[in-house]
Amino acid sequence: MRKPKSPAGVRDALITGLGRRNFLRAAAVVTGAGGTLLGARAAAATPPVTLPREILQPRKGPIPGRHYLPSTPEQVTWGYVPALDARPVLRVRSGETVTVDSVSHEGILEDQGRDPVAYFGEHGVRRTDVLQDAVAIARDYARTPRDFDVDGPHVVTGPIAVEGARPGDVLKVEILSLVPRVPYGVVSSRHGKGALARTAGGGAPDGITLDEVMPPVATDGRPTGDPLRYGNVSVFTPVRRGRRGLASGVMKRGRRGEVTFPLRPFMGMMGVAFTRGSGPTDPALNSIPPTLGGGNIDINLLGAGATFYLPVFADGALFYTGDPHHAMGGGEAALTAMEGSLRVTFRLSVCRPGSGDAPEVAFRYPFGETPEAWLPIGLSDPDGSLDGQGGDLDTAMRRAVVNALDFLEQDQGMDRAVAYAYLSAAVNFEVSQVVDRTTGVHGVIPKEHFSD
């Protein structure tokens, strides 16, 4: 038996051998209630991912949901989310399941040639291993005009109308399964975007120098007006199938070395219609900033087994999804995660006010939950691009703390002053992402602390 060489490897081996829940129980015993084992967050101890033995082309392979929604050029919007009056592409009853074949935008964008067969072929991917729906979207999408410098990058699938949902309700989104459709992904860094981006005025952001900007200033080709000459950086990242089919991303380290990391798939974008627009490409509908309707929320704990609660603003809720991730570190520093297409299955359920089926906070703000933790969320500018765009991380932190306090007081019965003290003593607040114009912070409140 090959011995694990790192804490993360030991953790993954234990999860594989013990099972997820037994691992968490053992972690609690070794490190104290809600503690961590070998540096791993309890809330992030998701099972290792098994890679399918086939490329999951549309309608191929297992489709576990009652309903199936492919990502065809007619059923997606590219770079924009649905408005409150959008036409649904699918209707489901509350409590039903739907499997969505999501498509990653990486490999089909204009700065990559808008030709996934050619782009991935340059990295050794066979034509038959390129997703047919990615090819179709890159070639045939015509629902909205594309402007690489203005539009969001995301392929947004939906919306799905959930019968009976109405404004004032909560849509409960249970993430039942996430399966990589392909054994590769892409991580991109683009000029003017990311944690180390050059400012709009051409200078360095606070805290770093121009020499520390990424990608390097000298490679900035945006003045050419040709996305292929912008000097953006995309790192093709193959997935290696290990023992028992367990999957890891692989990147180069120097000339001969490599670095590997486990896949932790999740959907970066899950949302409901939040606002109206003057048209499908209204700036208020841009797919980049998350809002009170969710959207590009980028919380890496919302993997299989998690639940995401969204306040409803339109009849039918009008749920949409996109931005599939194979793996992402907190903050999403470079700009993108390891982007890769996923087959995801959701259960969509309507929660009424006063039913007790959703946290009280969720009726006014997105809220997450895993089997191990509750995730109060804070956004720096929760109305997105309406009335300007604010990216202050301190603002997001404050809102996450207030939402955590509201949850502890309203749903857990804690005195607010005691709850404030508890947050300071025992709860981690983590950066969701700093790259989506609206920044995000989420708290991780361990459920084990509340066992009777």
mmCIF file of N, CA and C in Angstrom, residues 274-350:
data_model
loop_
_atom_site.group_PDB
_atom_site.id
_atom_site.type_symbol
_atom_site.label_atom_id
_atom_site.label_comp_id
_atom_site.label_asym_id
_atom_site.label_seq_id
_atom_site.Cartn_x
_atom_site.Cartn_y
_atom_site.Cartn_z
ATOM 1 N N PHE A 274 -33.557 37.882 -10.212
ATOM 2 C CA PHE A 274 -33.517 38.877 -9.140
ATOM 3 C C PHE A 274 -33.987 40.259 -9.583
ATOM 4 N N THR A 275 -33.771 40.603 -10.846
ATOM 5 C CA THR A 275 -34.062 41.959 -11.284
ATOM 6 C C THR A 275 -34.572 41.954 -12.713
ATOM 7 N N ARG A 276 -35.170 43.074 -13.093
ATOM 8 C CA ARG A 276 -35.598 43.251 -14.470
ATOM 9 C C ARG A 276 -34.464 43.897 -15.256
ATOM 10 N N GLY A 277 -34.597 43.873 -16.560
ATOM 11 C CA GLY A 277 -33.611 44.526 -17.398
ATOM 12 C C GLY A 277 -34.295 45.108 -18.612
ATOM 13 N N SER A 278 -33.631 46.075 -19.238
ATOM 14 C CA SER A 278 -34.175 46.674 -20.454
ATOM 15 C C SER A 278 -34.063 45.736 -21.642
ATOM 16 N N GLY A 279 -33.273 44.688 -21.476
ATOM 17 C CA GLY A 279 -33.074 43.684 -22.513
ATOM 18 C C GLY A 279 -32.195 42.597 -21.948
ATOM 19 N N PRO A 280 -31.971 41.519 -22.697
ATOM 20 C CA PRO A 280 -31.222 40.380 -22.153
ATOM 21 C C PRO A 280 -29.764 40.683 -21.842
ATOM 22 N N THR A 281 -29.216 41.776 -22.396
ATOM 23 C CA THR A 281 -27.825 42.137 -22.096
ATOM 24 C C THR A 281 -27.744 43.410 -21.259
ATOM 25 N N ASP A 282 -28.803 43.717 -20.539
ATOM 26 C CA ASP A 282 -28.757 44.845 -19.607
ATOM 27 C C ASP A 282 -27.628 44.610 -18.599
ATOM 28 N N PRO A 283 -26.820 45.638 -18.284
ATOM 29 C CA PRO A 283 -25.729 45.447 -17.315
ATOM 30 C C PRO A 283 -26.184 44.872 -15.979
ATOM 31 N N ALA A 284 -27.430 45.127 -15.589
ATOM 32 C CA ALA A 284 -27.929 44.590 -14.322
ATOM 33 C C ALA A 284 -28.036 43.071 -14.342
ATOM 34 N N LEU A 285 -28.002 42.468 -15.538
ATOM 35 C CA LEU A 285 -28.117 41.019 -15.678
ATOM 36 C C LEU A 285 -26.769 40.359 -15.954
ATOM 37 N N ASN A 286 -25.691 41.125 -15.944
ATOM 38 C CA ASN A 286 -24.367 40.544 -16.187
ATOM 39 C C ASN A 286 -24.112 39.402 -15.209
ATOM 40 N N SER A 287 -23.526 38.318 -15.699
ATOM 41 C CA SER A 287 -23.390 37.097 -14.892
ATOM 42 C C SER A 287 -22.271 37.160 -13.862
ATOM 43 N N ILE A 288 -21.426 38.192 -13.885
ATOM 44 C CA ILE A 288 -20.254 38.187 -13.011
ATOM 45 C C ILE A 288 -20.586 38.443 -11.542
ATOM 46 N N PRO A 289 -21.268 39.551 -11.181
ATOM 47 C CA PRO A 289 -21.449 39.802 -9.748
ATOM 48 C C PRO A 289 -22.583 38.980 -9.136
ATOM 49 N N PRO A 290 -22.363 38.370 -7.978
ATOM 50 C CA PRO A 290 -23.461 37.722 -7.255
ATOM 51 C C PRO A 290 -24.393 38.777 -6.665
ATOM 52 N N THR A 291 -25.627 38.367 -6.354
ATOM 53 C CA THR A 291 -26.634 39.292 -5.839
ATOM 54 C C THR A 291 -27.447 38.600 -4.752
ATOM 55 N N LEU A 292 -28.496 39.285 -4.287
ATOM 56 C CA LEU A 292 -29.426 38.662 -3.340
ATOM 57 C C LEU A 292 -30.107 37.449 -3.951
ATOM 58 N N GLY A 293 -30.121 37.361 -5.259
ATOM 59 C CA GLY A 293 -30.654 36.176 -5.931
ATOM 60 C C GLY A 293 -29.633 35.074 -6.118
ATOM 61 N N GLY A 294 -28.480 35.208 -5.461
ATOM 62 C CA GLY A 294 -27.426 34.196 -5.610
ATOM 63 C C GLY A 294 -26.604 34.484 -6.847
ATOM 64 N N GLY A 295 -26.613 33.547 -7.784
ATOM 65 C CA GLY A 295 -25.827 33.727 -8.998
ATOM 66 C C GLY A 295 -24.406 33.247 -8.801
ATOM 67 N N ASN A 296 -23.432 34.070 -9.199
ATOM 68 C CA ASN A 296 -22.015 33.677 -9.213
ATOM 69 C C ASN A 296 -21.441 33.742 -7.795
ATOM 70 N N ILE A 297 -21.959 32.887 -6.919
ATOM 71 C CA ILE A 297 -21.693 32.973 -5.485
ATOM 72 C C ILE A 297 -20.329 32.399 -5.109
ATOM 73 N N ASP A 298 -19.846 31.400 -5.864
ATOM 74 C CA ASP A 298 -18.472 30.878 -5.726
ATOM 75 C C ASP A 298 -18.100 30.495 -4.299
ATOM 76 N N ILE A 299 -18.907 29.670 -3.660
ATOM 77 C CA ILE A 299 -18.587 29.160 -2.321
ATOM 78 C C ILE A 299 -18.208 27.698 -2.462
ATOM 79 N N ASN A 300 -16.933 27.397 -2.206
ATOM 80 C CA ASN A 300 -16.425 26.064 -2.531
ATOM 81 C C ASN A 300 -16.906 24.961 -1.591
ATOM 82 N N LEU A 301 -17.663 25.305 -0.554
ATOM 83 C CA LEU A 301 -18.236 24.276 0.322
ATOM 84 C C LEU A 301 -19.566 23.747 -0.187
ATOM 85 N N LEU A 302 -20.117 24.372 -1.230
ATOM 86 C CA LEU A 302 -21.431 23.966 -1.725
ATOM 87 C C LEU A 302 -21.312 22.848 -2.761
ATOM 88 N N GLY A 303 -20.684 21.755 -2.343
ATOM 89 C CA GLY A 303 -20.541 20.583 -3.194
ATOM 90 C C GLY A 303 -21.667 19.590 -2.959
ATOM 91 N N ALA A 304 -21.441 18.355 -3.381
ATOM 92 C CA ALA A 304 -22.464 17.321 -3.235
ATOM 93 C C ALA A 304 -22.813 17.135 -1.761
ATOM 94 N N GLY A 305 -24.089 17.093 -1.459
ATOM 95 C CA GLY A 305 -24.562 16.955 -0.094
ATOM 96 C C GLY A 305 -24.911 18.267 0.568
ATOM 97 N N ALA A 306 -24.545 19.394 -0.066
ATOM 98 C CA ALA A 306 -24.843 20.713 0.491
ATOM 99 C C ALA A 306 -26.218 21.187 0.044
ATOM 100 N N THR A 307 -26.695 22.239 0.695
ATOM 101 C CA THR A 307 -27.970 22.864 0.365
ATOM 102 C C THR A 307 -27.765 24.367 0.277
ATOM 103 N N PHE A 308 -28.387 24.969 -0.714
ATOM 104 C CA PHE A 308 -28.299 26.415 -0.915
ATOM 105 C C PHE A 308 -29.715 26.975 -0.906
ATOM 106 N N TYR A 309 -29.950 27.958 -0.035
ATOM 107 C CA TYR A 309 -31.273 28.559 0.098
ATOM 108 C C TYR A 309 -31.264 29.939 -0.566
ATOM 109 N N LEU A 310 -32.300 30.210 -1.374
ATOM 110 C CA LEU A 310 -32.360 31.466 -2.108
ATOM 111 C C LEU A 310 -33.714 32.134 -1.928
ATOM 112 N N PRO A 311 -33.740 33.422 -1.570
ATOM 113 C CA PRO A 311 -35.025 34.128 -1.534
ATOM 114 C C PRO A 311 -35.603 34.237 -2.939
ATOM 115 N N VAL A 312 -36.904 34.111 -3.047
ATOM 116 C CA VAL A 312 -37.581 34.106 -4.349
ATOM 117 C C VAL A 312 -38.118 35.499 -4.650
ATOM 118 N N PHE A 313 -37.912 35.957 -5.894
ATOM 119 C CA PHE A 313 -38.347 37.284 -6.322
ATOM 120 C C PHE A 313 -39.320 37.238 -7.493
ATOM 121 N N ALA A 314 -39.489 36.058 -8.113
ATOM 122 C CA ALA A 314 -40.357 35.933 -9.289
ATOM 123 C C ALA A 314 -41.230 34.693 -9.157
ATOM 124 N N ASP A 315 -42.395 34.720 -9.751
ATOM 125 C CA ASP A 315 -43.221 33.517 -9.807
ATOM 126 C C ASP A 315 -42.431 32.398 -10.485
ATOM 127 N N GLY A 316 -42.424 31.226 -9.859
ATOM 128 C CA GLY A 316 -41.670 30.094 -10.397
ATOM 129 C C GLY A 316 -40.214 30.087 -9.977
ATOM 130 N N ALA A 317 -39.775 31.123 -9.291
ATOM 131 C CA ALA A 317 -38.385 31.282 -8.819
ATOM 132 C C ALA A 317 -37.411 31.539 -9.956
ATOM 133 N N LEU A 318 -37.547 30.791 -11.075
ATOM 134 C CA LEU A 318 -36.660 30.934 -12.236
ATOM 135 C C LEU A 318 -35.206 30.662 -11.857
ATOM 136 N N PHE A 319 -34.942 29.415 -11.509
ATOM 137 C CA PHE A 319 -33.613 28.965 -11.097
ATOM 138 C C PHE A 319 -32.717 28.762 -12.306
ATOM 139 N N TYR A 320 -31.444 29.114 -12.145
ATOM 140 C CA TYR A 320 -30.457 28.902 -13.199
ATOM 141 C C TYR A 320 -29.151 28.446 -12.561
ATOM 142 N N THR A 321 -28.263 27.908 -13.393
ATOM 143 C CA THR A 321 -26.970 27.437 -12.889
ATOM 144 C C THR A 321 -25.917 27.553 -13.982
ATOM 145 N N GLY A 322 -24.654 27.461 -13.569
ATOM 146 C CA GLY A 322 -23.535 27.548 -14.505
ATOM 147 C C GLY A 322 -22.223 27.637 -13.745
ATOM 148 N N ASP A 323 -21.151 27.986 -14.461
ATOM 149 C CA ASP A 323 -19.824 28.142 -13.862
ATOM 150 C C ASP A 323 -19.402 26.893 -13.089
ATOM 151 N N PRO A 324 -19.386 25.725 -13.744
ATOM 152 C CA PRO A 324 -18.995 24.497 -13.044
ATOM 153 C C PRO A 324 -17.504 24.489 -12.720
ATOM 154 N N HIS A 325 -17.194 24.065 -11.503
ATOM 155 C CA HIS A 325 -15.815 24.045 -11.024
ATOM 156 C C HIS A 325 -15.401 22.626 -10.652
ATOM 157 N N HIS A 326 -14.219 22.223 -11.072
ATOM 158 C CA HIS A 326 -13.642 20.961 -10.599
ATOM 159 C C HIS A 326 -12.961 21.148 -9.247
ATOM 160 N N ALA A 327 -12.421 22.344 -9.013
ATOM 161 C CA ALA A 327 -11.750 22.638 -7.739
ATOM 162 C C ALA A 327 -11.554 24.138 -7.645
ATOM 163 N N MET A 328 -11.544 24.660 -6.404
ATOM 164 C CA MET A 328 -11.297 26.087 -6.206
ATOM 165 C C MET A 328 -10.786 26.344 -4.804
ATOM 166 N N GLY A 329 -9.744 27.129 -4.695
ATOM 167 C CA GLY A 329 -9.287 27.581 -3.389
ATOM 168 C C GLY A 329 -10.087 28.784 -2.931
ATOM 169 N N GLY A 330 -10.189 28.988 -1.621
ATOM 170 C CA GLY A 330 -10.892 30.141 -1.096
ATOM 171 C C GLY A 330 -10.289 31.430 -1.620
ATOM 172 N N GLY A 331 -11.149 32.330 -2.105
ATOM 173 C CA GLY A 331 -10.698 33.593 -2.669
ATOM 174 C C GLY A 331 -10.654 33.597 -4.176
ATOM 175 N N GLU A 332 -10.407 32.428 -4.798
ATOM 176 C CA GLU A 332 -10.330 32.294 -6.267
ATOM 177 C C GLU A 332 -9.346 33.321 -6.837
ATOM 178 N N ALA A 333 -8.118 33.315 -6.312
ATOM 179 C CA ALA A 333 -7.180 34.417 -6.463
ATOM 180 C C ALA A 333 -6.888 34.822 -7.901
ATOM 181 N N ALA A 334 -6.627 33.860 -8.792
ATOM 182 C CA ALA A 334 -6.141 34.206 -10.126
ATOM 183 C C ALA A 334 -7.221 34.792 -11.022
ATOM 184 N N LEU A 335 -8.454 34.506 -10.745
ATOM 185 C CA LEU A 335 -9.664 34.958 -11.435
ATOM 186 C C LEU A 335 -10.650 33.810 -11.552
ATOM 187 N N THR A 336 -10.184 32.677 -12.107
ATOM 188 C CA THR A 336 -11.087 31.537 -12.237
ATOM 189 C C THR A 336 -10.645 30.408 -11.307
ATOM 190 N N ALA A 337 -11.561 29.502 -11.075
ATOM 191 C CA ALA A 337 -11.233 28.245 -10.423
ATOM 192 C C ALA A 337 -10.634 27.308 -11.468
ATOM 193 N N MET A 338 -10.437 26.040 -11.097
ATOM 194 C CA MET A 338 -10.210 25.023 -12.118
ATOM 195 C C MET A 338 -11.574 24.748 -12.719
ATOM 196 N N GLU A 339 -11.809 25.403 -13.855
ATOM 197 C CA GLU A 339 -13.117 25.347 -14.499
ATOM 198 C C GLU A 339 -13.223 24.066 -15.318
ATOM 199 N N GLY A 340 -14.331 23.369 -15.163
ATOM 200 C CA GLY A 340 -14.546 22.141 -15.918
ATOM 201 C C GLY A 340 -16.006 21.736 -15.882
ATOM 202 N N SER A 341 -16.529 21.276 -16.981
ATOM 203 C CA SER A 341 -17.953 20.954 -17.105
ATOM 204 C C SER A 341 -18.344 19.825 -16.161
ATOM 205 N N LEU A 342 -19.535 19.961 -15.568
ATOM 206 C CA LEU A 342 -20.052 18.989 -14.611
ATOM 207 C C LEU A 342 -21.468 18.562 -14.988
ATOM 208 N N ARG A 343 -21.803 17.334 -14.630
ATOM 209 C CA ARG A 343 -23.201 16.872 -14.638
ATOM 210 C C ARG A 343 -23.686 16.953 -13.195
ATOM 211 N N VAL A 344 -24.638 17.835 -12.958
ATOM 212 C CA VAL A 344 -25.089 18.116 -11.595
ATOM 213 C C VAL A 344 -26.564 17.765 -11.470
ATOM 214 N N THR A 345 -26.928 17.170 -10.339
ATOM 215 C CA THR A 345 -28.324 16.855 -10.061
ATOM 216 C C THR A 345 -28.775 17.612 -8.821
ATOM 217 N N PHE A 346 -29.876 18.353 -8.981
ATOM 218 C CA PHE A 346 -30.457 19.150 -7.906
ATOM 219 C C PHE A 346 -31.824 18.595 -7.511
ATOM 220 N N ARG A 347 -32.208 18.835 -6.270
ATOM 221 C CA ARG A 347 -33.620 18.779 -5.881
ATOM 222 C C ARG A 347 -34.055 20.196 -5.563
ATOM 223 N N LEU A 348 -35.137 20.655 -6.193
ATOM 224 C CA LEU A 348 -35.614 22.019 -6.032
ATOM 225 C C LEU A 348 -36.941 22.003 -5.288
ATOM 226 N N SER A 349 -36.990 22.668 -4.131
ATOM 227 C CA SER A 349 -38.179 22.647 -3.285
ATOM 228 C C SER A 349 -38.536 24.057 -2.837
ATOM 229 N N VAL A 350 -39.833 24.318 -2.750
ATOM 230 C CA VAL A 350 -40.328 25.617 -2.308
ATOM 231 C C VAL A 350 -40.553 25.589 -0.797
#
